[in-house]
mmCIF file of C-alpha atoms in Angstrom:
data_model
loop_
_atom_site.group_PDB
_atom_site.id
_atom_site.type_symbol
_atom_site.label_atom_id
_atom_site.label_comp_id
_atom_site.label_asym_id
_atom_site.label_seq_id
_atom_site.Cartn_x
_atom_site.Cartn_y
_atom_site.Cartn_z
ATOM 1 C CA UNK A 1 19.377 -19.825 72.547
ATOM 2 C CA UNK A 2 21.901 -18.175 71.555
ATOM 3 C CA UNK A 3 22.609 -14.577 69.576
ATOM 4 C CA UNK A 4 24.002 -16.050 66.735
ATOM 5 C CA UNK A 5 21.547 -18.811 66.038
ATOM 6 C CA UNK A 6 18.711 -16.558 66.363
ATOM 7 C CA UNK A 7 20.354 -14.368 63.499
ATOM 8 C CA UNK A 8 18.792 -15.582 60.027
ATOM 9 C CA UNK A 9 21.415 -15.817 56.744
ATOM 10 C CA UNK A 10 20.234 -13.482 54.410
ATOM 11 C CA UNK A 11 19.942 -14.512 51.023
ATOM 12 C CA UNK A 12 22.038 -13.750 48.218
ATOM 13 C CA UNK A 13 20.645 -12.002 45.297
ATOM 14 C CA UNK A 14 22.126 -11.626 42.564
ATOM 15 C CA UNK A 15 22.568 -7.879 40.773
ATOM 16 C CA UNK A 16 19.922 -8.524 37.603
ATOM 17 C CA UNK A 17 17.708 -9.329 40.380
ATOM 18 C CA UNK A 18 18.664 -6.425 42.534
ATOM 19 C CA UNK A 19 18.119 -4.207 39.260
ATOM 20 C CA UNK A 20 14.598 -6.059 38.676
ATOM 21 C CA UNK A 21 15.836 -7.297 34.953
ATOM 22 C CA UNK A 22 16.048 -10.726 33.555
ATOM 23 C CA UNK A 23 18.847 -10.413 31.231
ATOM 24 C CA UNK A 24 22.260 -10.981 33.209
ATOM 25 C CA UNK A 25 23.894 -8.045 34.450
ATOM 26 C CA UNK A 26 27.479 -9.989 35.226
ATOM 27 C CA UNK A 27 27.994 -11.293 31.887
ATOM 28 C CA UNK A 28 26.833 -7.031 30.351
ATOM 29 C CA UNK A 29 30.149 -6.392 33.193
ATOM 30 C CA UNK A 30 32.689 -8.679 31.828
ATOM 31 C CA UNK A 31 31.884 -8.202 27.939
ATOM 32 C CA UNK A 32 31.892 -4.280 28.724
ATOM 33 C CA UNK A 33 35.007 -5.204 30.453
ATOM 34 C CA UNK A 34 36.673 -7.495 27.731
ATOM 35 C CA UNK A 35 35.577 -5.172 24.483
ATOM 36 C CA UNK A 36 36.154 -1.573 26.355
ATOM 37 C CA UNK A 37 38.884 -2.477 28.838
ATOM 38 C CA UNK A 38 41.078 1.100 27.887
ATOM 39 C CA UNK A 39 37.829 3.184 29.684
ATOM 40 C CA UNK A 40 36.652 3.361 33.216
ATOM 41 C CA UNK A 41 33.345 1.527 33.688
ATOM 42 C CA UNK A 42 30.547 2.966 36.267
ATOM 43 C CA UNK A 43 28.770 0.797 37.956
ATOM 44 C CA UNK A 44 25.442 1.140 36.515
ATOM 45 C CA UNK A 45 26.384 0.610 32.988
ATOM 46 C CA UNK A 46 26.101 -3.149 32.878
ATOM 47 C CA UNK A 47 22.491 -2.610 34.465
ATOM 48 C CA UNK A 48 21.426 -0.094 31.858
ATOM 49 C CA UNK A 49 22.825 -2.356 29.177
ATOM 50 C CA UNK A 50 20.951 -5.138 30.229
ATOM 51 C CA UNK A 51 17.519 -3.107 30.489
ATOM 52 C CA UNK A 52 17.674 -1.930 27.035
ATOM 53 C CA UNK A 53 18.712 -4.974 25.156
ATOM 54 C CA UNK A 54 15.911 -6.922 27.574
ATOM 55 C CA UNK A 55 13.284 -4.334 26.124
ATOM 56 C CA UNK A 56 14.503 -4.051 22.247
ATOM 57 C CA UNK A 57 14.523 -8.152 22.897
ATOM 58 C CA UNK A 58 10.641 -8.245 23.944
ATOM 59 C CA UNK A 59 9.539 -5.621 21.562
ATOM 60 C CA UNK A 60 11.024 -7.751 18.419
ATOM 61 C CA UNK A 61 9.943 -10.956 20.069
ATOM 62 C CA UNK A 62 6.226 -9.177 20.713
ATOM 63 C CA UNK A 63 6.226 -8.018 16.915
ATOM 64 C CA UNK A 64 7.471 -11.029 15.205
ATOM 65 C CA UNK A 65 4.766 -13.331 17.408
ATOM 66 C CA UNK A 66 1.843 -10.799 15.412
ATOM 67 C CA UNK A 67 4.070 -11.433 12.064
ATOM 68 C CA UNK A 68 3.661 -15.242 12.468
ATOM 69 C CA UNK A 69 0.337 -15.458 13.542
ATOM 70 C CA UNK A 70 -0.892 -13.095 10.523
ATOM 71 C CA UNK A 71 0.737 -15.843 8.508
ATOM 72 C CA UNK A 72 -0.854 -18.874 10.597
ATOM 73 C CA UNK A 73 2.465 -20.395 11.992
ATOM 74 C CA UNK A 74 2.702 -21.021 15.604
ATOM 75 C CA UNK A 75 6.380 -20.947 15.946
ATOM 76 C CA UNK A 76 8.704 -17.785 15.445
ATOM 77 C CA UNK A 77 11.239 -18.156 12.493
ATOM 78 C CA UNK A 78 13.741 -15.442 10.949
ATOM 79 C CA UNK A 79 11.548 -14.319 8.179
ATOM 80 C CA UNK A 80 9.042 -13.270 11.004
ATOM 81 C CA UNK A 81 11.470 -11.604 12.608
ATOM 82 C CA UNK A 82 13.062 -10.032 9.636
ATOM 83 C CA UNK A 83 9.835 -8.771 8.546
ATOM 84 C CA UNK A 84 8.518 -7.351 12.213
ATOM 85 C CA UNK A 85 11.874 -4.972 11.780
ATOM 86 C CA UNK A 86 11.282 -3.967 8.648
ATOM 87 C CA UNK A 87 7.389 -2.863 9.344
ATOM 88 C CA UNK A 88 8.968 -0.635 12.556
ATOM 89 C CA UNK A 89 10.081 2.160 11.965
ATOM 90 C CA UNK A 90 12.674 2.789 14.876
ATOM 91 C CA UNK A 91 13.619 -0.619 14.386
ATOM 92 C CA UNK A 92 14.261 -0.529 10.803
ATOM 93 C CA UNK A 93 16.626 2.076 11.434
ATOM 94 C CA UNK A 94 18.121 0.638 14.957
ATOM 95 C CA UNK A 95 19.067 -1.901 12.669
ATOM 96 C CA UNK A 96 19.251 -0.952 8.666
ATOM 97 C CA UNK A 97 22.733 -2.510 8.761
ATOM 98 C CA UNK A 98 22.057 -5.881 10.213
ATOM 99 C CA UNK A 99 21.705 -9.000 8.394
ATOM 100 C CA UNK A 100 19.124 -11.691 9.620
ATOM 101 C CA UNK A 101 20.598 -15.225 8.929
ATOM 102 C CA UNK A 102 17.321 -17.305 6.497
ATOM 103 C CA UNK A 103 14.898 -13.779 7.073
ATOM 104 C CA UNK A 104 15.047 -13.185 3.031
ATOM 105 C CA UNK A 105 14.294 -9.705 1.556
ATOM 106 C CA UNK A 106 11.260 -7.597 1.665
ATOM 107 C CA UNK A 107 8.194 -8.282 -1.150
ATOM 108 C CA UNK A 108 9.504 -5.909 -4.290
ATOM 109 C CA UNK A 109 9.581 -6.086 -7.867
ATOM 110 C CA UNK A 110 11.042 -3.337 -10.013
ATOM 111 C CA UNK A 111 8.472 -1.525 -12.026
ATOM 112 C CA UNK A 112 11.291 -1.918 -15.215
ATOM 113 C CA UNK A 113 10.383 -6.187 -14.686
ATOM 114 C CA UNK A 114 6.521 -5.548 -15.358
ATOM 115 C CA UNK A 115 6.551 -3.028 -18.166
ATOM 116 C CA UNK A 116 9.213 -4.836 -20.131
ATOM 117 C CA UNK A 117 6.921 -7.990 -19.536
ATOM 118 C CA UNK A 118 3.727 -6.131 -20.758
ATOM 119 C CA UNK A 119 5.719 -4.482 -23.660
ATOM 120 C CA UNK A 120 6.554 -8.889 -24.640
ATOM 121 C CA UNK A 121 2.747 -9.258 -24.309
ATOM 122 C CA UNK A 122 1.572 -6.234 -26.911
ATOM 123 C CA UNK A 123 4.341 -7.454 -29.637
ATOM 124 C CA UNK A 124 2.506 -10.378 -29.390
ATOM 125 C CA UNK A 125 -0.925 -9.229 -29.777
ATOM 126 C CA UNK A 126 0.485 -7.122 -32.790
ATOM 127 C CA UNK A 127 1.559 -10.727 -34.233
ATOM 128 C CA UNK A 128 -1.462 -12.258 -33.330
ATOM 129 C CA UNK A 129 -4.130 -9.729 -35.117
ATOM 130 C CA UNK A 130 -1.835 -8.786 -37.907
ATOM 131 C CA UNK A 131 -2.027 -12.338 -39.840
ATOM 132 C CA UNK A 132 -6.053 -11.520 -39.548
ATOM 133 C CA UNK A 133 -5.968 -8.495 -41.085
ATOM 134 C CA UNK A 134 -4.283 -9.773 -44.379
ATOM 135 C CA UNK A 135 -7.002 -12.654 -44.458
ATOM 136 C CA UNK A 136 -9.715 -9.826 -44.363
ATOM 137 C CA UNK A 137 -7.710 -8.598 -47.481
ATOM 138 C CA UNK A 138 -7.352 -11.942 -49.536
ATOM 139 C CA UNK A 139 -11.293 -12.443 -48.786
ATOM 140 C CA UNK A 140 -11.802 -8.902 -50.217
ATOM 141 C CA UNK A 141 -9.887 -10.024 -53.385
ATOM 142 C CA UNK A 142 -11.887 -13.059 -53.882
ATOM 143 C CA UNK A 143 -15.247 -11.649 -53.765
ATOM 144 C CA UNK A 144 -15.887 -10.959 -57.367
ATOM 145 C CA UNK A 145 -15.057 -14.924 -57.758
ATOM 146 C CA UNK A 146 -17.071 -16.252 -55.393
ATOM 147 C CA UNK A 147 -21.056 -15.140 -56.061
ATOM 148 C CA UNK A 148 -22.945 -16.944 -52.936
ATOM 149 C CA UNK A 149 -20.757 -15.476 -50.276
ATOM 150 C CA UNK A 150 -22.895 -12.274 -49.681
ATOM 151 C CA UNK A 151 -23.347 -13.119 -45.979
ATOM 152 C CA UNK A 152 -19.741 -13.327 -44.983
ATOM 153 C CA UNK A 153 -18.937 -9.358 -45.838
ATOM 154 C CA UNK A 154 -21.599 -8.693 -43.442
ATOM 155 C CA UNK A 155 -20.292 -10.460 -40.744
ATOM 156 C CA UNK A 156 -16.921 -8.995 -41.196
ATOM 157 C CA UNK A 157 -17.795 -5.160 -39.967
ATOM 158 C CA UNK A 158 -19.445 -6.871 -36.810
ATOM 159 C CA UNK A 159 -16.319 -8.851 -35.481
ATOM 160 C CA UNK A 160 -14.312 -5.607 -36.103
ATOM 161 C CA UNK A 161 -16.715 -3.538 -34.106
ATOM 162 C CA UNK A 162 -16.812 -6.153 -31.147
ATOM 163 C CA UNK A 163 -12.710 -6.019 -31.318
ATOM 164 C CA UNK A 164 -12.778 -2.087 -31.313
ATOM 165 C CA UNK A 165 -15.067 -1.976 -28.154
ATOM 166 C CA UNK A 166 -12.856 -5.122 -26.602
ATOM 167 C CA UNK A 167 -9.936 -3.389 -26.670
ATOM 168 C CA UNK A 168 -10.636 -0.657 -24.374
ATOM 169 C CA UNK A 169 -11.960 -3.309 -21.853
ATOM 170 C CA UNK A 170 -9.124 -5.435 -22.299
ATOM 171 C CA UNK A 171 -6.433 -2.684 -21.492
ATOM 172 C CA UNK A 172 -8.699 -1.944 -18.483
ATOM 173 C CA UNK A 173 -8.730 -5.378 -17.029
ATOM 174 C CA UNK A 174 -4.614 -5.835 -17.977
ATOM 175 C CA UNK A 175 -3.964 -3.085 -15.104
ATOM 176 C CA UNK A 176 -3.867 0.260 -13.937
ATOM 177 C CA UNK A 177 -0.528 0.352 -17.211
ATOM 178 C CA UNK A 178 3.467 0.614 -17.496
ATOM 179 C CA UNK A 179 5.218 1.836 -14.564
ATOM 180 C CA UNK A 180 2.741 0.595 -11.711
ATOM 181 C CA UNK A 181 3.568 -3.003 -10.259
ATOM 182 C CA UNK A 182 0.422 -5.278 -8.909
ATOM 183 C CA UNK A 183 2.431 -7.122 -6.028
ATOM 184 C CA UNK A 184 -0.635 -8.212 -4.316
ATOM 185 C CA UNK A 185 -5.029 -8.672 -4.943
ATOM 186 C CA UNK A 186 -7.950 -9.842 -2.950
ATOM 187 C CA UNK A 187 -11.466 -10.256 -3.508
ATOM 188 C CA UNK A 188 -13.873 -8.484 -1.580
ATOM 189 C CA UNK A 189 -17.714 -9.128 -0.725
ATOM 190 C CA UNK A 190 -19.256 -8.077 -3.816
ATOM 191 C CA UNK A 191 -16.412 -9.340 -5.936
ATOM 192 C CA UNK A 192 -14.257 -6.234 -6.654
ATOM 193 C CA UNK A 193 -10.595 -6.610 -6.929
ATOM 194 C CA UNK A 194 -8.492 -4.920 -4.021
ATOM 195 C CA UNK A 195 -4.899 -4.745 -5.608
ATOM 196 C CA UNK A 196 -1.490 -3.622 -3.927
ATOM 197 C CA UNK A 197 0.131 -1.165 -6.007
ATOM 198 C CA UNK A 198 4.004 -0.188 -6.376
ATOM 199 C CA UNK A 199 4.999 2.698 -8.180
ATOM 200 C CA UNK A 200 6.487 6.496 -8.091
ATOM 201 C CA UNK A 201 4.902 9.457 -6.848
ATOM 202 C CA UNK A 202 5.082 11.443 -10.339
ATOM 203 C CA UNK A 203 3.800 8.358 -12.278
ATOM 204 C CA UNK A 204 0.251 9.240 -10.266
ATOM 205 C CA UNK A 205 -1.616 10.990 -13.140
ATOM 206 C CA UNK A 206 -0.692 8.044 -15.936
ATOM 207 C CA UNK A 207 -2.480 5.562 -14.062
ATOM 208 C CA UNK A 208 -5.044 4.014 -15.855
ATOM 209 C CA UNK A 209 -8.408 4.508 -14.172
ATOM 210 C CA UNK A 210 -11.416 6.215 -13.835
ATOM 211 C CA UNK A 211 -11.126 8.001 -10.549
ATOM 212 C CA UNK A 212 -7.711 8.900 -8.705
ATOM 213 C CA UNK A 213 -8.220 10.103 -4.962
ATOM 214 C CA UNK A 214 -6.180 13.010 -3.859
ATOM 215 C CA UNK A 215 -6.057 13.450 0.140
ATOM 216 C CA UNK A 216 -5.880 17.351 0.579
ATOM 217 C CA UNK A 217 -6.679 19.868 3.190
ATOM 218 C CA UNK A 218 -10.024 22.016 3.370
ATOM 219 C CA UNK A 219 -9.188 24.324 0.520
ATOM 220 C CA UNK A 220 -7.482 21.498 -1.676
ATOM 221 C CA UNK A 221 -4.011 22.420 -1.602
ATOM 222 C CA UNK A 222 -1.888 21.207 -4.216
ATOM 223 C CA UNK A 223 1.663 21.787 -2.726
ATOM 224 C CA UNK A 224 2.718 18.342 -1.625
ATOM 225 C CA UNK A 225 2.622 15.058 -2.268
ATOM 226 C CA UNK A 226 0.226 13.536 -4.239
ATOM 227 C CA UNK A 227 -1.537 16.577 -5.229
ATOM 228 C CA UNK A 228 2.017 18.100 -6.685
ATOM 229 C CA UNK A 229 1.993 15.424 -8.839
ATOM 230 C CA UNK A 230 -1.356 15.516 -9.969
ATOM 231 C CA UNK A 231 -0.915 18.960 -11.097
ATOM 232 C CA UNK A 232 2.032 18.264 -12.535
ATOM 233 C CA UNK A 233 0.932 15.704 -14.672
ATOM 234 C CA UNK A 234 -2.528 17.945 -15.563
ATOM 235 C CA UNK A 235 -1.009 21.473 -15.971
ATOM 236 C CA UNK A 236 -2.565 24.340 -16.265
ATOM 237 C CA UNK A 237 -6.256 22.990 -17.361
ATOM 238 C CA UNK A 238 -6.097 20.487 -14.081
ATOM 239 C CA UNK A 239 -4.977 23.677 -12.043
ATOM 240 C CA UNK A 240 -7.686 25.956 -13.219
ATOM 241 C CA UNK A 241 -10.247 23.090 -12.629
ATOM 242 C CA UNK A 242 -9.722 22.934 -9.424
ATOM 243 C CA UNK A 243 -9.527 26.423 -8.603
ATOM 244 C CA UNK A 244 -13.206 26.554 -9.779
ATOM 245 C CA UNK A 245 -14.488 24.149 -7.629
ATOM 246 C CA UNK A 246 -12.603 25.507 -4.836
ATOM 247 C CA UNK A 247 -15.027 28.654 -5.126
ATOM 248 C CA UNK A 248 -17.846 26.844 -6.257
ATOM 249 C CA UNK A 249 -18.024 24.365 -3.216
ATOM 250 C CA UNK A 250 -15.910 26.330 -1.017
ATOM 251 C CA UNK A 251 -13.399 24.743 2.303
ATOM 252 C CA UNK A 252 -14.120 21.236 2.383
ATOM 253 C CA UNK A 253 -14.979 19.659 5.789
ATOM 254 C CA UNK A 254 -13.192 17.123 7.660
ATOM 255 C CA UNK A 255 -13.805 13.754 5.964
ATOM 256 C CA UNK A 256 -15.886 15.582 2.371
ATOM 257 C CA UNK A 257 -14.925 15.025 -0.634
ATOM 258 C CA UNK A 258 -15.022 17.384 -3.865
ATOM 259 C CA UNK A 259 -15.390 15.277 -7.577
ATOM 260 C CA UNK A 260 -13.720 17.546 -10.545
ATOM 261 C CA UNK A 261 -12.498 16.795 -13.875
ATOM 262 C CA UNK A 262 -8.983 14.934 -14.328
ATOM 263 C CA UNK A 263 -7.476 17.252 -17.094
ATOM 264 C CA UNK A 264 -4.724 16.077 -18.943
ATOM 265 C CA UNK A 265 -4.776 12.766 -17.204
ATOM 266 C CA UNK A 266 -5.716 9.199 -18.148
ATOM 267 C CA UNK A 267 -8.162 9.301 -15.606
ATOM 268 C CA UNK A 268 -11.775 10.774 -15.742
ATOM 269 C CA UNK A 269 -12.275 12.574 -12.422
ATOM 270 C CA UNK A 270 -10.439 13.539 -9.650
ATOM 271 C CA UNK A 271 -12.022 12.950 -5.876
ATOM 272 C CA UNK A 272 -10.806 15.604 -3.443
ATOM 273 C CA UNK A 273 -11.132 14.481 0.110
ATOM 274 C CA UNK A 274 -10.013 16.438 3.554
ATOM 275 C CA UNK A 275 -8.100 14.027 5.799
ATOM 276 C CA UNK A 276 -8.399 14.091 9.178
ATOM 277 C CA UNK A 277 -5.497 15.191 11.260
ATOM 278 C CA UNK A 278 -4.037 12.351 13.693
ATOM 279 C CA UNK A 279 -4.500 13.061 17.737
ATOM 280 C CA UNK A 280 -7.786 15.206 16.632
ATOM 281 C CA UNK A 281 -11.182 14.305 18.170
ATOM 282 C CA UNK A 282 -12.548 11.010 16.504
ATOM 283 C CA UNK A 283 -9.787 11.219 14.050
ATOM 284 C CA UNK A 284 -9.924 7.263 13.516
ATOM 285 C CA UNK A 285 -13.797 7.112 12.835
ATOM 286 C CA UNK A 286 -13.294 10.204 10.245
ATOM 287 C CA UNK A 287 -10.518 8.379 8.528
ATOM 288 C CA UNK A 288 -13.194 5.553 8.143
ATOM 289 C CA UNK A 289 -15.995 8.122 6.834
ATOM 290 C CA UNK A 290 -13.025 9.828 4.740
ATOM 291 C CA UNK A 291 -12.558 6.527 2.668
ATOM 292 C CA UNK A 292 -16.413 5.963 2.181
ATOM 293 C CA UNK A 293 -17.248 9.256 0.953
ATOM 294 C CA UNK A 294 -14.601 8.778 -1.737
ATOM 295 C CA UNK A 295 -15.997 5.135 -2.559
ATOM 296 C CA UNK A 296 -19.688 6.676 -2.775
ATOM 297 C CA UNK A 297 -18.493 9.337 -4.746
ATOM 298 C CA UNK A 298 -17.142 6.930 -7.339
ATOM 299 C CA UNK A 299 -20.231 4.895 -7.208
ATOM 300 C CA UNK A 300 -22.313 8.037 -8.040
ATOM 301 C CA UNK A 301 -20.012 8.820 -11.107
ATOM 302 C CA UNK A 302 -20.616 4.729 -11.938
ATOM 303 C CA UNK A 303 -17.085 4.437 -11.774
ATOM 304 C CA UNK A 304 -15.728 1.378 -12.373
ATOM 305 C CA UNK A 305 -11.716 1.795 -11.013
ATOM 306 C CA UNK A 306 -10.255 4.111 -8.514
ATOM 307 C CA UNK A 307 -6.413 4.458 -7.186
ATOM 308 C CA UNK A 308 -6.123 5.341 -3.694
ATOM 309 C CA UNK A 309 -2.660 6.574 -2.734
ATOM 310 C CA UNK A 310 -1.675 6.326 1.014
ATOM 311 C CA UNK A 311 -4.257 9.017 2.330
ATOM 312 C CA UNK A 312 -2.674 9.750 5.505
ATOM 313 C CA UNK A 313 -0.278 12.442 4.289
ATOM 314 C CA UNK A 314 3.109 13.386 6.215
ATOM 315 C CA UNK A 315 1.730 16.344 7.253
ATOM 316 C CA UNK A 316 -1.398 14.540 8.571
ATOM 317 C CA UNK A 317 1.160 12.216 11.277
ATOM 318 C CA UNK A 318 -1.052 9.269 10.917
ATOM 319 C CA UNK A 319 0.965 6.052 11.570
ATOM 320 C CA UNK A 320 0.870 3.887 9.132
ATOM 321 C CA UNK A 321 -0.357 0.861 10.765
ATOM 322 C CA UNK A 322 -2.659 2.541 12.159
ATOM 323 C CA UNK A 323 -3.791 4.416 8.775
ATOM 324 C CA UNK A 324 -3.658 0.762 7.188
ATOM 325 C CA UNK A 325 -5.795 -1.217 9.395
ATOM 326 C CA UNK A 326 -8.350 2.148 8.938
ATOM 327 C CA UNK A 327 -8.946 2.438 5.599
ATOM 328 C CA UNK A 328 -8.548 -1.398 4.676
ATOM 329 C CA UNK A 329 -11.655 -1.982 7.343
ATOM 330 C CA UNK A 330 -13.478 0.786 5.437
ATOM 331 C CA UNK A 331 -13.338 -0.186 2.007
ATOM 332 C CA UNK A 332 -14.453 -3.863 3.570
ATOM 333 C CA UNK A 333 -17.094 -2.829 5.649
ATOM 334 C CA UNK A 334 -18.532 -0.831 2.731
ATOM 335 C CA UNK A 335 -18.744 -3.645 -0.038
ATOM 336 C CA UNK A 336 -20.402 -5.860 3.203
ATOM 337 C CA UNK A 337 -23.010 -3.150 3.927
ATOM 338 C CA UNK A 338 -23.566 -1.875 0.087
ATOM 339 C CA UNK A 339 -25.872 -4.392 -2.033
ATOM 340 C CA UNK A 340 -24.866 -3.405 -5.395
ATOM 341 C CA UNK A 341 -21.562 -0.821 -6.647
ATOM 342 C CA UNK A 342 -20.280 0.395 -10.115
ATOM 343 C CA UNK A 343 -16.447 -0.139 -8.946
ATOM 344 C CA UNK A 344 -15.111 -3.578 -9.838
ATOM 345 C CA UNK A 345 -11.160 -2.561 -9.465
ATOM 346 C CA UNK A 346 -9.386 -0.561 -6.285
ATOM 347 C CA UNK A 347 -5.925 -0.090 -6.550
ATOM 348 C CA UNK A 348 -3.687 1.110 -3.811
ATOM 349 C CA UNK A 349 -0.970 3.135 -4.975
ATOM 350 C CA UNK A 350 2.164 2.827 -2.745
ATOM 351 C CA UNK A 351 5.787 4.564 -2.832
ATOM 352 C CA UNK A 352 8.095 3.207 -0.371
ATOM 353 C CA UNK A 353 8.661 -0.042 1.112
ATOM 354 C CA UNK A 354 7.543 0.605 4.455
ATOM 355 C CA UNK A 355 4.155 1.150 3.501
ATOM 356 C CA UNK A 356 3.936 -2.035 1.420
ATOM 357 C CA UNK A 357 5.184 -4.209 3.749
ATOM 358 C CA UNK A 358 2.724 -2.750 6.278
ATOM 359 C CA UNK A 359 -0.190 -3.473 3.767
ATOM 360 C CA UNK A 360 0.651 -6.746 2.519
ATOM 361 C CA UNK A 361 0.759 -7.365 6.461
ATOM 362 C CA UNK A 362 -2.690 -5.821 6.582
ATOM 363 C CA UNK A 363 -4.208 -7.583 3.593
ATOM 364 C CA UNK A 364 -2.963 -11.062 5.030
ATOM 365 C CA UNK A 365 -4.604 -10.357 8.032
ATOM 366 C CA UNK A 366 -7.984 -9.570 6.105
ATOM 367 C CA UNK A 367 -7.539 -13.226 4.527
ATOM 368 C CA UNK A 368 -7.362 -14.513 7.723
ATOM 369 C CA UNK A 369 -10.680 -13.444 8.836
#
């Protein structure tokens, strides 16, 4: 036998297998080569190239599979893509300047759209009851004609008193009021109303409810976020309030809550609750207990709305998937568990499109199951 056919040909690989990728190293070479052809070119840069775009490839691909299986499609399309971008963070600003052929645009209606719409609907009410009114007069006029219609007048001061005490009802069922958007709502175990809310950060205190909840620290700061607005909105009263119950109930601890009086506000009480801080121990299952102390709180004050604002502050570095999937599983798991409640309307109060798009994702998911 001889020496050279005992010698085996070694195969050839090529370099994306040599590098242990699956996207094709040549091809990264010659583009680099065609589109940057003035610069010197190392040898690993085609081989770097191709790892990176392989992984941003598999994360979208990975993220856009969860977006169309939340939506009960088994194939992938360019909305589920455009939308898996837009929920990510890095992503979204990898590639803010990037159009996705058929993806569409992100759920968002300007708050201007609604109010104008609710302003069409009053002017019409105005129309409607005015007319009534005048007949209540021309009936007055004709009662010294008409001698066996005693009963009527008595019915009259009835109807009016069921209108007076419909009216407040009425503008509580229309919505939380001008300036706050209702882009999604789901019904939860006991029939209460879960509604996604859009609106701005200083519109806060004129939301129409009973109970707003304002995620805070242990001695219920007021500096940031949503509790800057709140005392913005309440001045000096809501400011003094809350100093008192800081001394009467002292530092909060993590995941209590602290009910005081919503001065100056269109709501009746404000619930003070101490969010956990993310990477703390069992920050997750305190986020949980968090939301359910501020749902029994409302049910003790037989409150029958509350507006939750995204309680994960930025100092708090909850992600906001994370924080979503939390709190949504709360507020469901306490309806399921809870035989009767006060609350009939929960509004989440939202402020940038990120966190919408992440709860809409959320809430379809919930529908799912």
């Amino acid at each position: 036998m001889s020496a050279r056919g005992g010698k085996k040909k070694a195969t050839k690989l090529s370099r994306s297998a040599r590098a242990g990728v699956i996207f094709p190293v040549g091809r990264m070479m010659r583009y680099l080569r065609t589109g940057t052809h003035k610069y010197r070119i190392g040898m690993g840069a085609p081989v770097y190239m191709a790892a990176v775009i392989e992984y941003l490839a598999a994360e979208i691909l990975e993220l856009a599979g969860n977006a169309a299986r939340d939506n009960k499609k088994g194939r992938i399309t360019p909305r589920h893509i455009k939308l898996a971008v837009a929920n990510d963070e890095e992503l979204n600003q990898l590639l803010r300047g990037v159009t996705i052929s058929n993806g569409g645009v992100l759920p968002r209606i300007h708050p201007e759209l609604l109010s104008k719409k609710r302003g069409s609907r009053v002017k019409v009410d105005t129309q409607v009851t005015v007319p009534e009114k005048r007949a209540e007069r021309s009936k007055s006029t004709k009662k010294p004609s008409i001698k066996k219609g005693k009963g009527k007048p008595g019915r009259k001061p009835r109807s009016t008193e069921n209108d007076k005490e419909a009216v407040p009802n009425s503008t509580a069922e229309d919505g939380p009021g001008d300036g706050f958007t209702i882009l999604s709502a789901k019904s939860l175990f006991l029939g209460q109303k879960l509604s996604l809310t859009e609106s701005e950060l200083s519109k806060i205190g004129t939301i129409k409810v009973e109970g707003i909840i304002n995620p805070t620290n242990a001695e219920m700061d007021l500096k940031e976020g949503v509790g800057n607005a709140l005392e913005k909105a309440g001045g000096r009263e809501f400011l003094d309030g809350v100093k008192e119950l800081r001394k009467a109930q002292g530092p909060l601890e993590v995941a209590s809550v602290a009910v005081g009086q919503a001065n100056g506000m269109a709501a009746r009480f404000i619930i003070h609750c101490n969010v956990p801080q993310w990477g703390s121990e069992k920050c997750e299952e305190q986020l949980e207990k968090t939301v359910k102390n501020c749902l029994s709180a409302a049910e003790e004050k037989k409150l029958k709305s509350v507006a939750f604002p995204s309680l994960p502050a930025g100092r708090n570095g909850f992600p906001k998937q994370t924080a979503a999937q939390l709190i949504l599983k709360a507020i469901s798991n306490h309806f399921v568990s809870s035989t009767t409640s006060s609350l009939k309307n929960i509004y989440f109060v939202l402020f940038d499109s990120e966190s919408i798009g992440i709860y809409l994702q959320e809430m379809a998911k919930l529908d799912a199951k």
